[in-house]
Amino acid sequence: MPAQIRLLDDQAHAARTMWNLLHDWWTMLPKAKRSLAAADAAIRQARKDIEWLGMLPAQAAQAVLKTYFQAWKNCWDGRADEPNFKSRIRSVMSVDIPQGRDLNIVRVHRRWGMVNIPKIGRVRFRWTRDLPVGKRADKENRITGARLVKDALGWHIAFRVQAIETVPEPHRGPEVGIDAGVNLPLALSDGNHQDHGRPPRLPDGTADRDKWLNPDEKAKLLRIEQRAAHRKSFRKPKERHSNRLRATYDQIKQLRARATRRAVDWQHKTTIAIAARYGTVVVEQLNITNMVKSAKGTMDQPGKNVAQKSGLNRSISQEAWGRTVTILTYKTARYGGTLIKVPAPGTSQRCSACGFTTPGSREDQATFVCKNADCGFEANADWNAARNILHLYRMGHALVPAAGRAVARRTRGVKPTTAR
């Protein structure tokens, strides 16, 4: 309902503002006076003094405090940077419901369910996973809370489920090395490559940034982008966007969000198949941030092949290699397998057949041809790199995981469902 959507928007803005006020209060206060109890008292007083902050339920405000305090603990432990100000434009709109007893989930029929959102009322959502509700819920298997998140396609709800899971038996499957590429998304050392069937480049050689959209959606996106450029031409400097231009931007975001969902869906399905088949999965330790840096250089030392590097960076970002490894990490643990990382340097230049690294063997992005006179091995470049990755693991070059990192998860996550 539009009225409920507006109320959810107000709660999300109140939660973001609560975070920013808490951050300002925390950073300005002397270190000797910083404590969780003092922050809790400040939040309670702020909800009394500022009326529109009361739009946020009390438990959701406490969840903001706990999340902020945990962010500082992650910073002190060296796992993350310091918490920062949340921008209205760049931050994700979200609201936490930390108590599952307030939800009162009821399944209407096979596809839809109803949930109670504090200060919002009953909301219908798409039932995509089995939830422990009614007689199926007990102390060991129950819903402990939920999180509402908004993207370009609307509001969605993800439930937190606590469940007791048995420790899986060690996976006895084979070992496999995986190389994440652009032309071949996931190249496996045994030749069982995983491809999403969408070419990374257009016929003219440029990167296809909309490869997850079908032809009709691409044509629609082109029309909307042209419409947005036309309407933006009438906007004066420092003038706010018109409602029509803002609506056009929203249509563009919706198509982009749809493409992202399809990419994530492919990643989940592919990683499940890999985790179920292989007992040991070996990947590279990649620094993707450095890989996608611009090549434009400086005024004194301008870069070379800037346009080509820009297209490659866009293709790397679209493949989301880091997200694939993150998903594969917990899914291999769920199936009893192990994910190992090895050093990345040299895996794409070394010949997996003879073991020599000969200059000029990597002729282009897709093909590897060994220039060693006694070898002449020719294969897909990503497959050659995957074989080298597995070889590094078998030679004992596996990287030691960071201390304190969990190797298995004890709680079962639930795929976000769509609220209507």
Coordinates of C-alpha atoms in Angstrom, one line a residue:
M1 CA 0.0 0.0 0.0
P2 CA 1.3 3.5 -0.8
A3 CA 0.6 4.7 2.8
Q4 CA 2.6 1.8 4.2
I5 CA 5.5 2.5 1.8
R6 CA 5.6 6.1 2.9
L7 CA 5.7 5.0 6.6
L8 CA 8.5 2.6 5.9
D9 CA 10.4 5.4 4.1
D10 CA 10.0 7.6 7.1
Q11 CA 11.3 4.9 9.4
A12 CA 14.3 4.3 7.2
H13 CA 15.2 8.0 7.1
A14 CA 14.7 8.1 10.9
A15 CA 17.1 5.1 11.3
R16 CA 19.7 6.8 9.1
T17 CA 19.4 10.1 11.0
M18 CA 19.7 8.2 14.3
W19 CA 22.9 6.7 13.1
N20 CA 24.3 10.1 12.1
L21 CA 23.3 11.8 15.4
L22 CA 24.8 8.9 17.3
H23 CA 28.0 9.2 15.3
D24 CA 28.3 12.9 16.0
W25 CA 27.6 12.4 19.7
W26 CA 30.1 9.6 19.9
T27 CA 33.0 11.4 18.1
M28 CA 32.5 14.7 20.0
L29 CA 32.3 13.1 23.4
P30 CA 35.5 12.6 25.4
K31 CA 36.7 9.0 25.4
A32 CA 36.3 8.7 29.1
K33 CA 32.5 9.3 28.8
R34 CA 31.8 7.0 25.9
S35 CA 29.8 3.9 26.9
L36 CA 27.0 1.8 25.7
A37 CA 24.7 2.9 28.6
A38 CA 25.4 6.6 27.9
A39 CA 24.6 6.1 24.2
D40 CA 21.4 4.3 25.1
A41 CA 20.3 7.2 27.3
A42 CA 21.1 9.7 24.5
I43 CA 19.0 7.8 22.0
R44 CA 16.0 7.6 24.4
Q45 CA 16.3 11.4 25.0
A46 CA 16.6 12.1 21.3
R47 CA 13.4 10.2 20.6
K48 CA 11.6 12.3 23.2
D49 CA 13.0 15.7 22.0
I50 CA 12.6 15.1 18.2
E51 CA 9.1 14.1 17.3
W52 CA 9.8 12.6 13.9
L53 CA 12.5 10.3 15.3
G54 CA 9.6 8.7 17.2
M55 CA 8.5 7.2 13.8
L56 CA 11.2 4.6 14.4
P57 CA 10.1 1.9 16.9
A58 CA 12.1 1.7 20.1
Q59 CA 13.5 -1.7 19.3
A60 CA 14.6 -0.6 15.9
A61 CA 16.4 2.4 17.5
Q62 CA 18.2 0.0 19.9
A63 CA 19.2 -2.1 16.8
V64 CA 20.8 1.0 15.3
L65 CA 22.8 1.5 18.6
K66 CA 23.9 -2.2 18.6
T67 CA 25.0 -2.1 14.9
Y68 CA 26.9 1.1 15.5
F69 CA 28.7 -0.3 18.6
Q70 CA 29.5 -3.5 16.7
A71 CA 31.0 -1.4 13.8
W72 CA 33.4 0.2 16.3
K73 CA 34.3 -3.2 17.7
N74 CA 35.1 -4.4 14.1
C75 CA 37.3 -1.4 13.6
W76 CA 39.2 -1.9 16.9
D77 CA 39.7 -5.6 16.0
G78 CA 41.1 -4.6 12.5
R79 CA 38.3 -6.1 10.5
A80 CA 36.9 -2.9 9.1
D81 CA 37.4 0.9 8.9
E82 CA 35.9 3.4 11.2
P83 CA 32.1 4.0 11.1
N84 CA 31.2 7.0 9.0
F85 CA 28.4 9.4 8.2
K86 CA 25.6 7.8 6.2
S87 CA 24.6 9.9 3.2
R88 CA 21.0 10.1 2.1
I89 CA 21.8 9.3 -1.5
R90 CA 24.4 6.6 -1.1
S91 CA 23.3 4.7 1.9
V92 CA 20.8 1.8 1.7
M93 CA 17.4 2.4 3.2
S94 CA 16.8 -0.3 5.8
V95 CA 15.0 -0.9 9.1
D96 CA 15.7 -3.7 11.6
I97 CA 13.1 -5.6 13.6
P98 CA 15.2 -7.3 16.2
Q99 CA 12.5 -9.3 17.9
G100 CA 10.8 -12.1 16.1
R101 CA 7.8 -12.3 18.5
D102 CA 6.5 -9.0 17.1
L103 CA 6.2 -10.3 13.5
N104 CA 3.2 -12.7 13.9
I105 CA 3.9 -14.4 10.5
V106 CA 1.0 -16.2 8.9
R107 CA 1.0 -18.1 5.6
V108 CA -2.0 -17.1 3.5
H109 CA -1.4 -19.6 0.8
R110 CA 1.4 -21.2 -1.3
R111 CA 2.9 -18.0 -2.6
W112 CA 2.0 -15.3 -0.1
G113 CA 2.3 -14.6 3.6
M114 CA 1.4 -11.8 6.0
V115 CA 3.7 -10.2 8.6
N116 CA 3.2 -7.6 11.2
I117 CA 5.6 -4.6 11.0
P118 CA 5.7 -2.4 14.1
K119 CA 4.0 1.0 13.5
I120 CA 3.2 -0.1 10.0
G121 CA 0.6 -2.9 10.3
R122 CA 0.0 -6.1 8.4
V123 CA 2.1 -6.4 5.2
R124 CA 1.9 -9.0 2.5
F125 CA 5.1 -10.6 1.3
R126 CA 6.1 -13.2 -1.3
W127 CA 6.7 -16.6 0.3
T128 CA 9.9 -18.0 -1.2
R129 CA 11.3 -20.2 1.6
D130 CA 9.9 -22.4 4.3
L131 CA 9.8 -20.5 7.6
P132 CA 9.5 -22.0 11.1
V133 CA 6.1 -20.6 12.0
G134 CA 3.2 -22.0 14.0
K135 CA 3.7 -25.5 15.2
R136 CA 7.0 -25.8 13.3
A137 CA 8.6 -23.2 15.6
D138 CA 10.3 -24.1 18.9
K139 CA 13.3 -23.0 20.9
E140 CA 15.8 -24.5 18.6
N141 CA 14.2 -23.5 15.3
R142 CA 12.5 -20.1 15.3
I143 CA 12.5 -16.7 13.7
T144 CA 14.6 -14.2 15.8
G145 CA 14.0 -11.0 13.8
A146 CA 13.8 -9.5 10.3
R147 CA 15.4 -6.7 8.3
L148 CA 13.6 -4.5 5.8
V149 CA 15.7 -3.3 2.8
K150 CA 14.7 -1.0 0.0
D151 CA 16.2 -1.0 -3.5
A152 CA 15.0 0.3 -6.9
L153 CA 12.4 -2.5 -7.1
G154 CA 10.7 -1.7 -3.8
W155 CA 10.8 -2.9 -0.2
H156 CA 11.9 -6.4 0.7
I157 CA 12.1 -8.4 3.9
A158 CA 14.7 -10.9 5.0
F159 CA 14.0 -13.0 8.1
R160 CA 16.7 -14.1 10.6
V161 CA 16.2 -17.8 11.4
Q162 CA 17.9 -19.6 14.3
A163 CA 18.3 -23.3 13.7
I164 CA 20.4 -26.1 14.9
E165 CA 22.3 -27.7 12.1
T166 CA 24.4 -30.8 12.3
V167 CA 28.0 -30.6 11.4
P168 CA 28.3 -32.0 7.8
E169 CA 30.5 -34.9 7.1
P170 CA 33.8 -34.1 5.4
H171 CA 33.2 -33.9 1.6
R172 CA 35.0 -36.6 -0.2
G173 CA 34.8 -35.0 -3.6
P174 CA 37.7 -34.2 -5.9
E175 CA 39.9 -31.1 -5.8
V176 CA 39.4 -28.3 -8.3
G177 CA 41.0 -25.0 -9.1
I178 CA 38.8 -22.1 -10.2
D179 CA 39.9 -19.0 -12.1
A180 CA 37.5 -16.1 -12.4
G181 CA 37.7 -14.5 -15.8
V182 CA 35.9 -12.1 -18.1
N183 CA 35.4 -14.2 -21.2
L184 CA 34.8 -17.3 -19.2
P185 CA 33.2 -16.4 -15.8
L186 CA 34.4 -19.4 -13.9
A187 CA 37.0 -21.7 -15.5
L188 CA 37.5 -25.0 -13.7
S189 CA 40.7 -27.0 -13.8
D190 CA 38.9 -30.2 -14.8
G191 CA 37.2 -28.5 -17.8
N192 CA 33.7 -28.3 -16.2
H193 CA 33.5 -24.5 -16.9
Q194 CA 30.6 -22.5 -15.7
D195 CA 29.4 -19.9 -18.2
H196 CA 26.3 -17.7 -17.9
G197 CA 25.9 -17.6 -21.7
R198 CA 26.2 -13.8 -21.9
P199 CA 29.1 -12.4 -24.0
P200 CA 31.1 -9.7 -22.1
R201 CA 31.5 -7.6 -25.2
L202 CA 29.4 -6.2 -28.0
P203 CA 30.2 -6.9 -31.7
D204 CA 32.1 -3.6 -31.9
G205 CA 34.5 -4.8 -29.1
T206 CA 33.2 -2.5 -26.3
A207 CA 32.1 -3.9 -22.9
D208 CA 28.5 -4.8 -22.6
R209 CA 27.4 -3.3 -19.3
D210 CA 23.8 -4.6 -19.8
K211 CA 24.5 -8.2 -20.6
W212 CA 22.0 -9.5 -18.0
L213 CA 19.1 -7.7 -19.8
N214 CA 17.2 -9.2 -22.8
P215 CA 17.1 -7.3 -26.1
D216 CA 13.7 -5.7 -25.3
E217 CA 15.0 -4.5 -22.0
K218 CA 18.1 -3.1 -23.5
A219 CA 16.1 -1.2 -26.1
K220 CA 13.9 0.2 -23.3
L221 CA 16.9 1.2 -21.2
L222 CA 18.4 3.0 -24.2
R223 CA 15.2 4.9 -24.7
I224 CA 15.0 5.9 -21.0
E225 CA 18.6 7.0 -20.9
Q226 CA 18.1 9.2 -24.0
R227 CA 14.9 10.6 -22.4
A228 CA 16.9 11.3 -19.2
A229 CA 19.7 13.1 -21.1
H230 CA 17.1 15.2 -22.9
R231 CA 15.3 16.2 -19.7
K232 CA 18.6 16.9 -18.0
S233 CA 19.6 19.4 -20.8
F234 CA 16.8 21.7 -19.5
R235 CA 18.1 21.7 -16.0
K236 CA 20.0 24.8 -14.9
P237 CA 23.2 24.6 -12.9
K238 CA 22.6 23.9 -9.2
E239 CA 18.9 23.4 -9.8
R240 CA 17.1 20.5 -8.3
H241 CA 15.9 17.6 -10.5
S242 CA 12.4 17.8 -11.8
N243 CA 9.9 15.2 -10.8
R244 CA 9.9 13.9 -14.4
L245 CA 13.7 13.5 -14.4
R246 CA 13.6 11.8 -11.0
A247 CA 11.0 9.4 -12.2
T248 CA 13.1 8.6 -15.3
Y249 CA 16.1 7.9 -13.1
D250 CA 14.0 5.6 -11.0
Q251 CA 13.1 3.6 -14.2
I252 CA 16.8 3.2 -15.0
K253 CA 17.5 2.0 -11.5
Q254 CA 14.8 -0.6 -11.7
L255 CA 16.3 -2.1 -14.8
R256 CA 19.7 -2.1 -13.3
A257 CA 18.4 -3.8 -10.1
R258 CA 16.7 -6.4 -12.2
A259 CA 20.0 -7.2 -14.0
T260 CA 21.8 -7.4 -10.6
R261 CA 19.2 -9.9 -9.3
R262 CA 19.7 -12.1 -12.3
A263 CA 23.5 -12.0 -11.8
V264 CA 23.2 -12.9 -8.1
D265 CA 20.8 -15.7 -8.9
W266 CA 23.3 -17.2 -11.4
Q267 CA 26.0 -17.0 -8.8
H268 CA 24.0 -18.7 -6.1
K269 CA 22.9 -21.6 -8.4
T270 CA 26.5 -22.0 -9.8
T271 CA 28.2 -22.0 -6.4
I272 CA 25.7 -24.6 -5.0
A273 CA 26.6 -26.9 -7.9
I274 CA 30.3 -26.5 -7.3
A275 CA 30.0 -26.9 -3.5
A276 CA 28.0 -30.1 -3.9
R277 CA 30.4 -31.7 -6.4
Y278 CA 33.9 -30.8 -5.1
G279 CA 35.4 -31.3 -1.7
T280 CA 38.3 -28.8 -2.0
V281 CA 37.9 -25.6 -4.0
V282 CA 41.0 -23.5 -4.7
V283 CA 40.8 -19.9 -5.8
E284 CA 43.1 -16.9 -6.2
Q285 CA 43.7 -14.3 -3.5
L286 CA 42.7 -11.3 -5.7
N287 CA 43.0 -7.6 -4.8
I288 CA 40.1 -6.5 -7.0
T289 CA 40.3 -2.9 -5.9
N290 CA 43.8 -2.5 -7.5
M291 CA 42.7 -4.5 -10.5
V292 CA 40.0 -2.0 -11.5
K293 CA 42.0 1.2 -11.0
S294 CA 41.9 3.6 -13.9
A295 CA 44.8 3.8 -16.3
K296 CA 44.4 7.5 -17.2
G297 CA 47.5 8.5 -15.2
T298 CA 48.3 12.1 -14.5
M299 CA 48.9 15.3 -16.5
D300 CA 52.7 14.7 -16.5
Q301 CA 52.5 10.9 -17.1
P302 CA 49.3 10.2 -19.0
G303 CA 48.2 6.5 -19.2
K304 CA 48.0 4.3 -22.2
N305 CA 45.1 2.3 -23.6
V306 CA 42.8 4.2 -21.2
A307 CA 39.6 3.3 -23.1
Q308 CA 40.4 -0.4 -23.3
K309 CA 41.4 -0.5 -19.6
S310 CA 38.1 1.2 -18.7
G311 CA 36.1 -1.4 -20.6
L312 CA 38.0 -4.2 -18.8
N313 CA 37.4 -2.6 -15.4
R314 CA 33.7 -2.4 -16.2
S315 CA 33.6 -6.1 -17.2
I316 CA 35.5 -7.1 -14.0
S317 CA 33.1 -5.1 -11.8
Q318 CA 30.1 -6.7 -13.6
E319 CA 31.3 -10.3 -12.9
A320 CA 31.5 -9.5 -9.1
W321 CA 34.3 -12.0 -8.4
G322 CA 34.5 -11.0 -4.7
R323 CA 30.8 -11.8 -4.2
T324 CA 31.2 -15.2 -5.9
V325 CA 34.1 -16.2 -3.6
T326 CA 32.1 -15.0 -0.6
I327 CA 29.1 -17.1 -1.5
L328 CA 31.3 -20.1 -2.4
T329 CA 33.1 -19.8 1.0
Y330 CA 30.0 -20.5 3.2
K331 CA 28.4 -22.9 0.8
T332 CA 31.5 -25.2 0.6
A333 CA 31.5 -25.2 4.5
R334 CA 27.8 -26.1 4.5
Y335 CA 28.5 -29.1 2.3
G336 CA 31.5 -30.2 4.3
G337 CA 34.1 -28.9 1.8
T338 CA 36.9 -26.5 2.1
L339 CA 37.8 -23.3 0.2
I340 CA 41.5 -22.5 -0.1
K341 CA 43.1 -19.4 -1.5
V342 CA 46.5 -19.3 -3.2
P343 CA 48.7 -16.4 -4.3
A344 CA 47.6 -14.9 -7.6
P345 CA 50.9 -13.6 -9.2
G346 CA 52.0 -15.7 -12.2
T347 CA 49.0 -18.0 -12.6
S348 CA 48.0 -16.5 -15.9
Q349 CA 51.5 -16.4 -17.4
R350 CA 52.8 -19.9 -16.4
C351 CA 52.2 -22.8 -18.7
S352 CA 50.3 -25.5 -16.9
A353 CA 51.7 -28.2 -19.3
C354 CA 55.5 -27.6 -19.1
G355 CA 55.6 -25.4 -16.0
F356 CA 57.7 -22.6 -17.7
T357 CA 56.8 -18.9 -17.8
T358 CA 57.8 -17.7 -21.3
P359 CA 57.3 -14.0 -22.3
G360 CA 54.6 -13.6 -24.9
S361 CA 52.6 -16.7 -24.1
R362 CA 49.6 -14.7 -23.1
E363 CA 48.8 -13.2 -26.5
D364 CA 45.3 -11.9 -25.7
Q365 CA 42.7 -12.0 -23.0
A366 CA 41.2 -15.3 -24.2
T367 CA 44.0 -17.5 -25.5
F368 CA 47.2 -18.9 -24.0
V369 CA 49.9 -20.2 -26.4
C370 CA 53.2 -21.5 -24.7
K371 CA 56.2 -20.0 -26.5
N372 CA 58.5 -22.7 -25.2
A373 CA 60.0 -24.4 -28.2
D374 CA 59.6 -27.9 -26.6
C375 CA 56.0 -27.4 -25.5
G376 CA 53.7 -25.3 -27.7
F377 CA 50.7 -25.9 -25.4
E378 CA 47.6 -24.0 -26.5
A379 CA 44.4 -23.6 -24.5
N380 CA 41.9 -21.1 -23.1
A381 CA 43.8 -18.7 -20.9
D382 CA 41.3 -19.0 -18.0
W383 CA 41.5 -22.8 -18.0
N384 CA 45.3 -22.7 -18.1
A385 CA 45.2 -20.3 -15.0
A386 CA 42.8 -22.7 -13.2
R387 CA 45.2 -25.6 -13.7
N388 CA 48.0 -23.4 -12.3
I389 CA 45.9 -22.5 -9.3
L390 CA 45.3 -26.1 -8.4
H391 CA 49.0 -26.8 -8.9
L392 CA 49.9 -24.1 -6.4
Y393 CA 47.7 -25.7 -3.8
R394 CA 49.1 -29.2 -4.4
M395 CA 52.6 -27.7 -4.0
G396 CA 51.8 -26.3 -0.6
H397 CA 51.3 -22.6 -1.4
A398 CA 47.9 -22.3 0.3
L399 CA 47.4 -19.0 2.2
V400 CA 46.7 -19.3 5.9
P401 CA 43.2 -17.9 6.8
A402 CA 42.9 -14.9 9.1
A403 CA 42.8 -15.7 12.8
G404 CA 39.3 -15.8 14.3
R405 CA 37.5 -16.2 11.0
A406 CA 34.6 -18.6 11.3
V407 CA 34.9 -21.7 9.1
A408 CA 31.3 -22.8 9.4
R409 CA 28.0 -21.0 10.1
R410 CA 25.7 -22.4 12.8
T411 CA 22.6 -20.4 11.7
R412 CA 20.7 -20.9 8.5
G413 CA 20.0 -17.8 6.5
V414 CA 16.8 -17.2 4.6
K415 CA 16.7 -15.7 1.1
P416 CA 15.1 -12.2 1.1
T417 CA 11.5 -12.2 0.2
T418 CA 9.6 -9.5 -1.7
A419 CA 7.1 -7.4 0.2
R420 CA 4.1 -6.2 -1.8

